[in-house]
């Protein structure tokens, strides 16, 4: 997907009925209409009420962002759609597991940087570490790029979870 | 009232409770329990089609001519996949359909069982919503919900996929046709402030236009009535999309004709030059706008639509109003009548004067011919000879469709059924069958092309079996005329594969089906032949041989603006830009 000049990144949370196929509907909407998905997370958030929360990070022109929100809102099992990027202050976090190999001096440098980023060692061998790091997407990106020359082996990321600040919440209408 | 019954019984009970009297379908292994129930009851009658695509189009014709939900019943696998074109057609044109599909038993789902396909997966992008019912206890709710979703908000097709074991299983039917849906509750009333602002803008306009679409028809007869009230109260000119024909009467003096790619000169010029545009239930699609960056450059635009996602999709509008056309128009007419500002008389006179100039261009005129039937002439005669009757028109797709839109005139909504969004060749005959089923005594005519009609010709059998005396009026030019026209205009007249070689003898074909065949080649014989067609109380195939190389004008070529129309009497060798050529 080509990104045009005035493309901006938005984090959109969608509260859906947790019924079979609902994720396919959302993903199909994005692929079918040619929208970007930069990150996508989904899990049941309220078991009793059968609600799931889908968080999508997408990049598009303002007009297309409005389209995406309207298209999401008209899916039958969707309760509500909120654009966290414009709805006021919000917090975004992502978790990543990062495996870095290497021996000798490089391991010291790796640990020093991990410490600076508050990445925790959750597995270690004499020639590798697995770090757990949480933070905003760009913090994780930055950490990964620093690890690359030091022996980055692989990365697993959860995608973005996001929520508004303050007492208000995303509720079914 | 809660009762114990099987899933198959529930299907019929729910249909009856929804007031359904006709179902279009085709049996198969995975729906046999439902067919068994059909056999044992009398409330719901079944029309056996000859191909599942035909079932969906027939249900569309039924729905569009009545305002009710059309119902389809097909088997799993190939039955469901054959229905896909019809479902997509209904989605594009916002037609309410409930399509029940059989599925292999739940324990076989995912095992590549015989006639298994992932129906909900395949139909997810071509339905408004779909369901796979795994538990008979959910079935009644889902069926009623399907009708609710199909008919409310922007209408559309809904698939309910029912595994065979669920059809056999026993559960509780607590049928409440009135659904209060958990999440889907479309907003009907428009924002009052926006409506007041619209009235203000309209009253101060110097070159206003009303542009209406299929949304007005879908909203129901009261929306058409209110649209007429608004036009009458304002005195403003009105045009409509292909889908919206009939909402405002073609005989009305404010009518500019259809707009868009094959719309009239006056409609398109007025759209281009207007200063205030009120769009009622239309969606600014590419057939309407032409080149987007040159679309009505100097106007303030107001858009009424029940679907928020239609707003600002293609064209930026100044005042969006989300709501049902009838509700919004009701408020608008009321507020208009109570307003203080009067439209500028001199400006209105000048605007109507300009429109009169454009009308003088007579953009729908064509060169008449005494020896060969001109296709436009054939439609004109068909219109004149049927206008006093209770007539419903469906069409196939191509030049004949556009000529029908231009030369057959509609006074009422729900009389004109054509595949607008998807442009599905093969739509017209099954649609006509559905229409005739809903209106047994009406005159139902499918205006067809000889290429399109062959796509669902098998449905002649359906018409004959069910004594549905539909008339198929073929403008036979021996070409995929619309394809040939584009090849002439855009591809150096290299007529690649657009000649219809080896056509059947349509008269004999009609007879083979047990219907009546007629043929005319001379303009002088046309009227009598049409009269004969009308008088026959059986299905008729009318092979009307027309000029083979006539082109459909006016035309806004791809990539051009409204004020760059090609008119019939101008030289045709106009260079289409490279950017235009890639457009469809
Ligand atoms: C199912 C389908 N396939 C292909 C097309 C592309 N197409 C549009 S018009 C047309 C030609 C139609 O020919 P005919 O029915 O004879 O109508 P005419 O244009 O000659 O009036 C074709 C092939 C289509 N619209 N639908
Ligand atoms: Mg033809």
CSV table of C-alpha atoms in Angstrom, one decimal, chain B residues 114-311:
chain,number,residue,atom,x,y,z
B,114,UNK,CA,-19.2,-33.3,-0.3
B,115,UNK,CA,-20.7,-30.0,-1.4
B,116,UNK,CA,-19.1,-28.2,1.5
B,117,UNK,CA,-17.8,-24.7,0.9
B,118,UNK,CA,-17.0,-21.9,3.4
B,119,UNK,CA,-20.2,-20.1,2.6
B,120,UNK,CA,-19.9,-17.4,5.3
B,121,UNK,CA,-16.3,-16.9,4.3
B,122,UNK,CA,-17.1,-16.6,0.6
B,123,UNK,CA,-20.1,-14.4,1.2
B,124,UNK,CA,-18.7,-12.1,3.9
B,125,UNK,CA,-17.6,-9.4,1.5
B,126,UNK,CA,-20.7,-9.6,-0.6
B,127,UNK,CA,-23.3,-9.5,2.1
B,128,UNK,CA,-24.4,-6.8,4.5
B,129,UNK,CA,-24.1,-9.5,7.2
B,130,UNK,CA,-24.1,-13.3,7.4
B,131,UNK,CA,-24.5,-16.0,10.0
B,132,UNK,CA,-23.6,-19.6,10.4
B,133,UNK,CA,-26.1,-21.2,12.8
B,134,UNK,CA,-24.5,-24.0,14.8
B,135,UNK,CA,-27.2,-24.4,17.4
B,136,UNK,CA,-30.9,-24.8,16.7
B,137,UNK,CA,-31.6,-22.7,19.8
B,138,UNK,CA,-30.1,-19.7,18.0
B,139,UNK,CA,-32.0,-20.3,14.8
B,140,UNK,CA,-35.2,-18.4,15.4
B,141,UNK,CA,-33.4,-15.4,16.7
B,142,UNK,CA,-31.0,-15.4,13.8
B,143,UNK,CA,-33.7,-15.7,11.2
B,144,UNK,CA,-35.7,-12.7,12.5
B,145,UNK,CA,-32.5,-10.7,13.0
B,146,UNK,CA,-31.6,-11.5,9.4
B,147,UNK,CA,-34.8,-9.8,8.2
B,148,UNK,CA,-34.2,-6.9,10.5
B,149,UNK,CA,-30.7,-6.3,9.3
B,150,UNK,CA,-31.6,-6.8,5.6
B,151,UNK,CA,-34.4,-4.2,5.7
B,152,UNK,CA,-33.2,-1.6,8.2
B,153,UNK,CA,-30.6,1.1,7.7
B,154,UNK,CA,-29.1,0.8,4.2
B,155,UNK,CA,-30.8,-2.4,3.0
B,156,UNK,CA,-28.7,-5.3,1.7
B,157,UNK,CA,-28.4,-9.0,1.4
B,158,UNK,CA,-28.0,-11.3,4.5
B,159,UNK,CA,-27.0,-14.9,4.3
B,160,UNK,CA,-28.1,-17.5,7.0
B,161,UNK,CA,-26.1,-20.7,6.6
B,162,UNK,CA,-27.8,-23.6,8.3
B,163,UNK,CA,-26.1,-27.0,8.6
B,164,UNK,CA,-28.2,-30.0,7.9
B,165,UNK,CA,-28.1,-31.4,11.4
B,166,UNK,CA,-29.4,-28.1,12.8
B,167,UNK,CA,-32.4,-28.4,10.3
B,168,UNK,CA,-33.2,-31.8,11.8
B,169,UNK,CA,-32.5,-30.8,15.5
B,170,UNK,CA,-35.4,-29.8,17.8
B,171,UNK,CA,-35.4,-26.6,19.7
B,172,UNK,CA,-37.6,-23.8,21.0
B,173,UNK,CA,-39.1,-21.4,18.6
B,174,UNK,CA,-39.9,-18.1,20.3
B,175,UNK,CA,-40.6,-16.0,17.3
B,176,UNK,CA,-40.7,-12.3,17.8
B,177,UNK,CA,-40.5,-10.7,14.4
B,178,UNK,CA,-39.8,-7.3,16.1
B,179,UNK,CA,-36.1,-7.4,16.8
B,180,UNK,CA,-34.3,-5.0,19.1
B,181,UNK,CA,-30.8,-5.5,17.9
B,182,UNK,CA,-27.9,-5.4,20.3
B,183,UNK,CA,-25.6,-3.3,18.1
B,184,UNK,CA,-27.3,-2.4,14.8
B,185,UNK,CA,-29.7,0.5,15.2
B,186,UNK,CA,-29.5,2.9,12.3
B,187,UNK,CA,-30.3,6.5,12.9
B,188,UNK,CA,-33.4,7.7,11.0
B,189,UNK,CA,-33.8,11.3,11.9
B,190,UNK,CA,-31.4,13.8,10.5
B,191,UNK,CA,-29.6,16.5,12.6
B,192,UNK,CA,-32.0,19.4,12.9
B,193,UNK,CA,-29.4,22.1,12.8
B,194,UNK,CA,-27.9,20.7,9.6
B,195,UNK,CA,-31.4,20.6,8.0
B,196,UNK,CA,-32.0,24.2,9.0
B,197,UNK,CA,-28.6,25.2,7.6
B,198,UNK,CA,-29.5,23.3,4.4
B,199,UNK,CA,-32.7,25.2,4.0
B,200,UNK,CA,-30.8,28.5,4.5
B,201,UNK,CA,-28.3,27.5,1.8
B,202,UNK,CA,-31.0,26.4,-0.6
B,203,UNK,CA,-33.0,29.6,-0.1
B,204,UNK,CA,-30.0,31.7,-0.9
B,205,UNK,CA,-28.9,29.6,-3.9
B,206,UNK,CA,-28.7,31.2,-7.3
B,207,UNK,CA,-28.1,28.0,-9.3
B,208,UNK,CA,-29.5,25.2,-7.2
B,209,UNK,CA,-30.0,21.6,-8.2
B,210,UNK,CA,-31.5,18.5,-6.5
B,211,UNK,CA,-29.8,15.2,-7.3
B,212,UNK,CA,-31.6,12.2,-6.0
B,213,UNK,CA,-30.8,8.5,-6.1
B,214,UNK,CA,-31.8,4.9,-5.2
B,215,UNK,CA,-31.9,5.8,-1.5
B,216,UNK,CA,-35.2,7.7,-2.1
B,217,UNK,CA,-36.7,4.6,-3.6
B,218,UNK,CA,-35.4,2.4,-0.8
B,219,UNK,CA,-36.7,4.7,1.8
B,220,UNK,CA,-40.3,4.0,0.6
B,221,UNK,CA,-43.1,5.7,-1.2
B,222,UNK,CA,-43.4,8.5,1.3
B,223,UNK,CA,-39.8,9.6,0.5
B,224,UNK,CA,-40.7,10.0,-3.2
B,225,UNK,CA,-43.8,11.9,-2.2
B,226,UNK,CA,-41.8,14.2,0.0
B,227,UNK,CA,-39.1,14.7,-2.7
B,228,UNK,CA,-41.9,15.8,-5.0
B,229,UNK,CA,-43.2,18.2,-2.3
B,230,UNK,CA,-39.7,19.7,-1.9
B,231,UNK,CA,-39.3,20.2,-5.6
B,232,UNK,CA,-42.7,21.8,-5.8
B,233,UNK,CA,-42.1,24.0,-2.8
B,234,UNK,CA,-38.7,25.2,-4.0
B,235,UNK,CA,-39.3,25.2,-7.8
B,236,UNK,CA,-35.8,23.9,-8.2
B,237,UNK,CA,-34.5,21.6,-11.0
B,238,UNK,CA,-34.1,17.9,-10.2
B,239,UNK,CA,-32.0,15.2,-11.8
B,240,UNK,CA,-31.5,11.6,-10.7
B,241,UNK,CA,-29.2,8.7,-10.9
B,242,UNK,CA,-30.0,5.5,-12.8
B,243,UNK,CA,-31.1,4.0,-9.5
B,244,UNK,CA,-33.4,6.8,-8.6
B,245,UNK,CA,-35.6,7.0,-11.7
B,246,UNK,CA,-39.3,7.3,-10.9
B,247,UNK,CA,-38.9,9.0,-7.6
B,248,UNK,CA,-39.7,12.3,-9.3
B,249,UNK,CA,-42.0,11.9,-12.3
B,250,UNK,CA,-40.4,12.2,-15.7
B,251,UNK,CA,-43.3,14.3,-16.9
B,252,UNK,CA,-42.6,16.9,-14.2
B,253,UNK,CA,-41.5,20.3,-15.5
B,254,UNK,CA,-38.6,20.5,-13.1
B,255,UNK,CA,-37.2,17.2,-14.4
B,256,UNK,CA,-33.8,17.4,-16.2
B,257,UNK,CA,-33.5,13.8,-17.0
B,258,UNK,CA,-31.0,11.3,-15.7
B,259,UNK,CA,-27.4,12.5,-15.0
B,260,UNK,CA,-24.0,10.8,-15.3
B,261,UNK,CA,-22.1,9.0,-18.0
B,262,UNK,CA,-25.1,8.7,-20.3
B,263,UNK,CA,-27.2,11.4,-18.7
B,264,UNK,CA,-28.7,14.4,-20.5
B,265,UNK,CA,-26.7,17.5,-21.4
B,266,UNK,CA,-28.9,19.7,-19.2
B,267,UNK,CA,-28.6,17.5,-16.2
B,268,UNK,CA,-24.8,17.2,-16.4
B,269,UNK,CA,-24.3,20.9,-17.2
B,270,UNK,CA,-26.5,21.9,-14.4
B,271,UNK,CA,-24.6,19.7,-12.0
B,272,UNK,CA,-21.3,21.2,-13.2
B,273,UNK,CA,-22.4,24.8,-13.0
B,274,UNK,CA,-24.7,24.8,-9.9
B,275,UNK,CA,-23.9,26.7,-6.8
B,276,UNK,CA,-25.8,24.6,-4.3
B,277,UNK,CA,-26.3,20.8,-4.8
B,278,UNK,CA,-28.7,18.8,-2.6
B,279,UNK,CA,-27.9,15.1,-2.9
B,280,UNK,CA,-30.7,12.9,-1.6
B,281,UNK,CA,-30.0,9.2,-1.2
B,282,UNK,CA,-27.3,9.0,-3.9
B,283,UNK,CA,-23.6,8.3,-3.4
B,284,UNK,CA,-21.5,10.3,-5.8
B,285,UNK,CA,-20.3,7.2,-7.6
B,286,UNK,CA,-17.9,7.3,-10.6
B,287,UNK,CA,-20.6,6.9,-13.2
B,288,UNK,CA,-22.2,10.1,-11.8
B,289,UNK,CA,-19.2,12.3,-11.1
B,290,UNK,CA,-17.0,11.8,-14.1
B,291,UNK,CA,-13.5,13.3,-13.5
B,292,UNK,CA,-13.5,13.9,-9.7
B,293,UNK,CA,-11.3,16.9,-9.6
B,294,UNK,CA,-13.6,18.7,-12.1
B,295,UNK,CA,-16.9,17.6,-10.5
B,296,UNK,CA,-19.2,20.5,-9.8
B,297,UNK,CA,-16.3,22.8,-8.8
B,298,UNK,CA,-18.2,25.8,-7.6
B,299,UNK,CA,-21.0,24.3,-5.5
B,300,UNK,CA,-21.8,23.9,-1.8
B,301,UNK,CA,-22.9,20.3,-1.4
B,302,UNK,CA,-25.4,18.8,1.0
B,303,UNK,CA,-25.6,15.0,1.3
B,304,UNK,CA,-28.5,13.1,2.8
B,305,UNK,CA,-27.6,9.4,3.3
B,306,UNK,CA,-28.6,6.7,5.9
B,307,UNK,CA,-25.1,5.3,5.6
B,308,UNK,CA,-22.4,7.5,7.1
B,309,UNK,CA,-19.8,5.7,5.1
B,310,UNK,CA,-21.2,7.1,1.9
B,311,UNK,CA,-20.5,10.6,3.1
